[in-house]
XYZ file of C-alpha atoms in Angstrom:
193
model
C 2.040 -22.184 -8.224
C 1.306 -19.866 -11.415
C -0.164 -17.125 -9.426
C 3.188 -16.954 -7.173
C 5.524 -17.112 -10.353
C 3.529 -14.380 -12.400
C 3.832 -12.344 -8.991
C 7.548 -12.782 -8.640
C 8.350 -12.416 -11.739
C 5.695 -9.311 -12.694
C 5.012 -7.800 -9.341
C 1.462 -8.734 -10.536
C 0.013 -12.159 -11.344
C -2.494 -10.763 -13.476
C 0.275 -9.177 -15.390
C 1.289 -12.754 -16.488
C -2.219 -13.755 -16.946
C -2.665 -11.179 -19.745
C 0.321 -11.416 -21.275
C 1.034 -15.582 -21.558
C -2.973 -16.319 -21.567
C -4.781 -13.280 -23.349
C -6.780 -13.003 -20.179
C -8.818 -9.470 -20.963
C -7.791 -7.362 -17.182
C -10.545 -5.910 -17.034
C -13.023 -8.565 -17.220
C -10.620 -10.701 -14.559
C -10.935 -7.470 -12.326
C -14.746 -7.621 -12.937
C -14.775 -11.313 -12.269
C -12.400 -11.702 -9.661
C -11.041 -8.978 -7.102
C -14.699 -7.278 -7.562
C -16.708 -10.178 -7.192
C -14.601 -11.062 -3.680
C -17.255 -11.570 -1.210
C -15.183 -9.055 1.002
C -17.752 -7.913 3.089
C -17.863 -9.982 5.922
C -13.718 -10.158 5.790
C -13.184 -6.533 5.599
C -14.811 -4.623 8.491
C -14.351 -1.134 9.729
C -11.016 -0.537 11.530
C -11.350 2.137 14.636
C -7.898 2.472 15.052
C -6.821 2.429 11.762
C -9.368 5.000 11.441
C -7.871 6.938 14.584
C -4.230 6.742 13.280
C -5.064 8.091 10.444
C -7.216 11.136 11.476
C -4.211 12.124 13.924
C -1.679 12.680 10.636
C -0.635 15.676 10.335
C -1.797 16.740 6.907
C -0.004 20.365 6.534
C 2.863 18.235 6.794
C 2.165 15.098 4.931
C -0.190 14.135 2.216
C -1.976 10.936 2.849
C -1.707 8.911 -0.389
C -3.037 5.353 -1.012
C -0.887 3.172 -3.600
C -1.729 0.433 -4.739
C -1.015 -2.577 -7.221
C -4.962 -2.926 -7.680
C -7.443 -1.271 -9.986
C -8.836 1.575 -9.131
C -12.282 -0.034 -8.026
C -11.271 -2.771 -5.882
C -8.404 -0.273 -3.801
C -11.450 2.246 -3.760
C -13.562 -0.510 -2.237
C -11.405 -1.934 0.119
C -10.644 1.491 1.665
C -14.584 2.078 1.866
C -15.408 -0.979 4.028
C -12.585 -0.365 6.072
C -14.435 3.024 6.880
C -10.992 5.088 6.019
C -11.981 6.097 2.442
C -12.343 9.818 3.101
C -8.861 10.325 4.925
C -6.847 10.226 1.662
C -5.956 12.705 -0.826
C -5.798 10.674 -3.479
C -4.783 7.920 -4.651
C -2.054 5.468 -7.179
C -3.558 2.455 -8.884
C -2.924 -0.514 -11.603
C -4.342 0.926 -14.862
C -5.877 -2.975 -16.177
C -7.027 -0.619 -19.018
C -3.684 0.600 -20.141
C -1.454 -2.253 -22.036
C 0.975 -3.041 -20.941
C 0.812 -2.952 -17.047
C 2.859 -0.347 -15.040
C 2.420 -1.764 -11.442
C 5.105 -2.043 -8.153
C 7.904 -2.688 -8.255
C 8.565 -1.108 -11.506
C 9.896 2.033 -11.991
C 7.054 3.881 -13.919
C 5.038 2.727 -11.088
C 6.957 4.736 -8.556
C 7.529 7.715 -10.813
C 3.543 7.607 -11.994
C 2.947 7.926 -7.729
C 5.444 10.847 -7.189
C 3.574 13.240 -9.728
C 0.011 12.420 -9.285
C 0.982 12.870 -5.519
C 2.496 15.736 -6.704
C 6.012 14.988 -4.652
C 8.480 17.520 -5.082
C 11.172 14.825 -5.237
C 11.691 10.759 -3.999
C 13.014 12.430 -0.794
C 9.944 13.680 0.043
C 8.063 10.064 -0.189
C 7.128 8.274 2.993
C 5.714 4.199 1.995
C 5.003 1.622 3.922
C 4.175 -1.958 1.881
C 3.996 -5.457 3.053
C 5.670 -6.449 -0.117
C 9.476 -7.303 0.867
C 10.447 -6.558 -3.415
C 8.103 -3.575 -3.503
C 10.109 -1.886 -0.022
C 13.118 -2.560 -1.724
C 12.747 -0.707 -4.584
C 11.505 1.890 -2.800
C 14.053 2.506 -0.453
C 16.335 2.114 -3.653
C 14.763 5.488 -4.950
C 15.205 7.499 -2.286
C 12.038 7.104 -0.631
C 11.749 6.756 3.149
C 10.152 3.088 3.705
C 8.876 0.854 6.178
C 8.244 -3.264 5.540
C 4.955 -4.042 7.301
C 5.750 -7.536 8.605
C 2.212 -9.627 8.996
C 2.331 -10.723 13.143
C 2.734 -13.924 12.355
C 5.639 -13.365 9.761
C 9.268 -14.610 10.328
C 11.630 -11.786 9.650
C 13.073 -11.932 6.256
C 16.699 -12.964 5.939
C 17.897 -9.640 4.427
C 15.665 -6.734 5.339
C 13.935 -5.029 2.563
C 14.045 -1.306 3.746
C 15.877 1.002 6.803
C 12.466 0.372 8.985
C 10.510 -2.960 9.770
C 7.478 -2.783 11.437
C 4.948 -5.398 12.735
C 1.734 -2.856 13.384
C 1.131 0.605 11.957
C 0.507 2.189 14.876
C 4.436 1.616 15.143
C 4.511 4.885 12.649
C 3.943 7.338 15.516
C 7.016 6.491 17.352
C 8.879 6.347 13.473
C 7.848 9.500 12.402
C 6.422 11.562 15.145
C 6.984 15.267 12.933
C 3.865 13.716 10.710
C 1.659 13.469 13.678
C -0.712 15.827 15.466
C -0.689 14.087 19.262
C 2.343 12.618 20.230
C 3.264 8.967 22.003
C 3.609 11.329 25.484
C 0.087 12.592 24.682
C -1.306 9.381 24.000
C 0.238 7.641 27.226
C -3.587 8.587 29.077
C -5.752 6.614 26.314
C -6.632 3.230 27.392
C -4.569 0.214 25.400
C -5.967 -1.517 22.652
C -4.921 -3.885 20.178
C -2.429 -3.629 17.984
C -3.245 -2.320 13.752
């Protein structure tokens, strides 16, 4: 499948799209990822929400990074209802030729100083891209593989953490957040992130 190959061998099939089939990026964005009836897919997450709110940001700077333009990450965060809880936030310029996207390099370097990291130390990422963990963890930054539920585990693990929900992150980091698992123990269950 094109879309796959142009992925693999880009880390964006859109990448491929502009550069074998003069496909103008911004006019696909436009077309395509804005014109996704997303709507009725994407709905407001509560305990995403809640997760969220309970990071500790004197300690950590919530960041959003992301392989998409800067209108369809803005809008997915938005109906979601979790737009407000980041400081900022890393995107795909489809404007600038050629791309810099994950997992190259620039991409990681272009997130450390508009996050304004001190250094890759410093960097906490979690992706459900195995190749984008990878190079992460490669850097220096502290990452965690976000495994879909229904997701065999890959045969060689992409970073030092693999997690299946993000609510997994509290017991991970627990320095970053406000309440703690102990504190937590009182709040009725519900279902996983």
């Amino acid at each position: 499948m094109l879309h796959m190959k142009y992925y693999e061998d880009y880390g964006l099939a859109i990448s491929g799209l502009v550069m074998h089939h003069k496909v103008d990026p911004l006019e696909y964005n436009r077309e395509v990822d804005d014109a996704l009836p997303l709507d009725g897919l994407i709905t407001p997450n509560p305990e995403l929400r809640k997760l969220l709110e309970d990071i500790d940001t004197s300690k950590v700077k919530p960041w959003l990074f992301t392989n998409a333009y800067i209108t369809h990450g803005q809008r997915v965060v938005k109906l979601l209802g979790i737009e407000d809880l980041f400081e900022g936030i890393t995107f795909c310029d489809y404007s600038k030729l050629p791309f810099i996207c994950k997992p190259y390099p620039e991409m990681y370097d272009k997130a450390e100083r508009e996050a304004g990291a001190r250094s890759s130390e410093d960097c906490y990422f979690v992706d459900d891209s195995h190749l984008n963990c990878v190079h992460a963890q490669a850097r220096g930054w502290t990452t965690a593989h976000l495994l879909e539920h229904d997701m065999p585990e890959p045969p060689e693990r992409a970073s030092k953490y693999q997690i299946r929900d993000l609510g997994s992150l509290r017991s991970l980091f627990p320095q970053f957040f406000k309440s703690t698992l102990a504190d937590r123990a009182h709040e009725p269950r519900s279902s996983q992130l």
